[in-house]
Amino acid sequence: KGFPRYDEITNYGESLGHGSFTRNFKGFKTDIRDGEKHVTPVFLKELDVVHKNCWESFFEAASLMSQISHKHLILVYGVSVLGVKNIMVQEFVECGALDLYLKRRRSVSVSWKLDVAKQLASALNFLEEKNIVHGNICAKNLLLAREDDPSQGSSPFIKLSDPGISVPMLVILDRIPWVAPELLDAPEKLTLDCDKWSFGATVWEIFNNGNTPLLGWDLDKKRQFYESSQQLPPSQWTELADLVNQCMDYQADFRPSCRSIIRQLNSLITSGNHVHHSLTVNEY
Ligand code: ATP
Ligand code: MG
């Protein structure tokens, strides 16, 4: 698959703010297929000049995502290079990041949240089958392609974004509680089990209305959190709390398989009525 050339990208200009290592823009990708011109809106991530030494990792993230295709994974077209600029070109996802969405709309139903968790689990399962580690699963890296449309009977639709660049130690501490604890001692030992931990933390975020866990904690306090094997405050929904706990097990090989995660999420749905009632009371 060829990487898009810079001259195929137009409207490179409308700024959409910053990522951790990128400046983001909206643009359009033009290509000719079967003699016809196709214009597609795209999301452009330009690697910050201050992080330009991370270009290898940036390319790795792009190539990881562009080699696989799944409905709940963001479509990455490639990296466009213009002189010193490295620009990741990806599909434009309409409603932006999930954490921000949940914070904006405080009263999303439990079944909506469950749908989102199940979609993420299916993406995780796909990656597990392919033996591909993502490395940066969190609610801010889940993008919402469709809110939902009750009149059409349709549910939300999410896509897991690219992992971004792999980070040095200092930033790893900042990624507590999403980063698997075993990575603190050996950041290079990123495995499928690490994604399970991050999945647990992400499910926690989803069911806590996008609230950031351990918000405002300094890096020392965060490190101590892991060193004393602590857990995030459990959900009152015990079956859900149990699933999060299984994923966020300090012993990596005790974490459940994706198959087990999906089975547990499905069983949550069947007992959904009771839960729906008891949770919404707390949410308002
Ligand atoms: P990281 O570099 O660690 O991934 P980040 O997730 O904060 O950091 P980005 O992935 O660049 O940074 O995302 C920044 C914001 O841009 C998101 O919060 C989201 O609202 C928006 N965004 C990201 N990707 C897309 C996309 N493909 N389509 C539409 N909006 C997007
Ligand atoms: Mg991101």
Coordinates of N, CA, C and O in Angstrom, one line a residue, residues 98 101-102 105 108-117 144 146-148 155-158 206-207 276:
L98 N -13.5 9.6 22.9 CA -14.6 9.1 23.8 C -14.6 9.7 25.2 O -15.7 10.0 25.7
Y101 N -16.2 13.1 25.0 CA -17.7 12.9 24.7 C -18.4 12.5 26.0 O -19.4 13.1 26.4
L102 N -17.8 11.6 26.8 CA -18.5 11.1 28.0 C -18.5 12.2 29.1 O -19.5 12.3 29.8
R105 N -21.4 14.6 27.9 CA -22.7 14.1 28.1 C -22.7 13.2 29.3 O -22.5 12.0 29.2
V108 N -24.9 9.1 29.9 CA -25.0 8.1 28.9 C -25.5 6.8 29.5 O -25.1 6.4 30.6
S109 N -26.4 6.1 28.8 CA -27.0 4.9 29.4 C -26.0 3.7 29.6 O -24.9 3.7 28.9
V110 N -26.3 2.8 30.5 CA -25.4 1.7 30.8 C -25.3 0.8 29.5 O -24.2 0.3 29.2
S111 N -26.4 0.6 28.8 CA -26.3 -0.2 27.6 C -25.4 0.4 26.6 O -24.7 -0.3 25.8
W112 N -25.4 1.7 26.5 CA -24.5 2.4 25.5 C -23.0 2.1 25.9 O -22.2 1.7 25.1
K113 N -22.8 2.2 27.2 CA -21.4 2.0 27.7 C -21.0 0.5 27.4 O -19.9 0.2 27.0
L114 N -21.9 -0.4 27.7 CA -21.7 -1.8 27.4 C -21.4 -2.1 25.9 O -20.5 -2.9 25.6
D115 N -22.1 -1.4 25.1 CA -21.9 -1.6 23.6 C -20.5 -1.2 23.3 O -19.7 -1.9 22.6
V116 N -20.0 0.0 23.8 CA -18.7 0.5 23.6 C -17.6 -0.5 24.1 O -16.7 -0.8 23.4
A117 N -17.9 -1.0 25.3 CA -16.9 -2.0 25.9 C -16.8 -3.2 25.0 O -15.7 -3.8 24.8
L144 N -15.1 8.2 18.5 CA -16.5 7.9 18.3 C -17.0 8.3 16.9 O -17.0 9.4 16.5
R146 N -19.9 7.3 15.6 CA -21.4 7.5 15.6 C -21.8 7.5 17.0 O -21.5 6.6 17.8
E147 N -22.6 8.5 17.4 CA -23.1 8.6 18.8 C -24.1 7.5 19.0 O -23.9 6.6 19.8
D148 N -25.2 7.5 18.3 CA -26.3 6.5 18.3 C -27.5 7.3 17.7 O -27.6 8.5 17.8
S155 N -26.7 1.8 17.5 CA -26.0 2.0 18.7 C -24.7 2.8 18.4 O -24.5 3.1 17.3
P156 N -23.9 3.2 19.5 CA -22.7 3.9 19.2 C -21.7 3.1 18.4 O -21.9 1.9 18.2
F157 N -20.7 3.7 17.8 CA -19.7 3.0 17.0 C -18.4 3.6 17.3 O -18.1 4.8 17.1
I158 N -17.4 2.8 17.8 CA -16.1 3.4 18.2 C -15.0 2.7 17.3 O -15.2 1.7 16.8
I206 N -14.9 4.2 31.0 CA -16.1 4.3 30.3 C -17.3 4.3 31.2 O -18.2 5.1 31.1
F207 N -17.2 3.5 32.3 CA -18.3 3.4 33.3 C -18.2 4.5 34.3 O -19.1 4.6 35.2
H276 N -29.1 -1.5 35.0 CA -29.5 -0.2 34.4 C -30.2 0.7 35.4 O -29.8 1.8 35.6

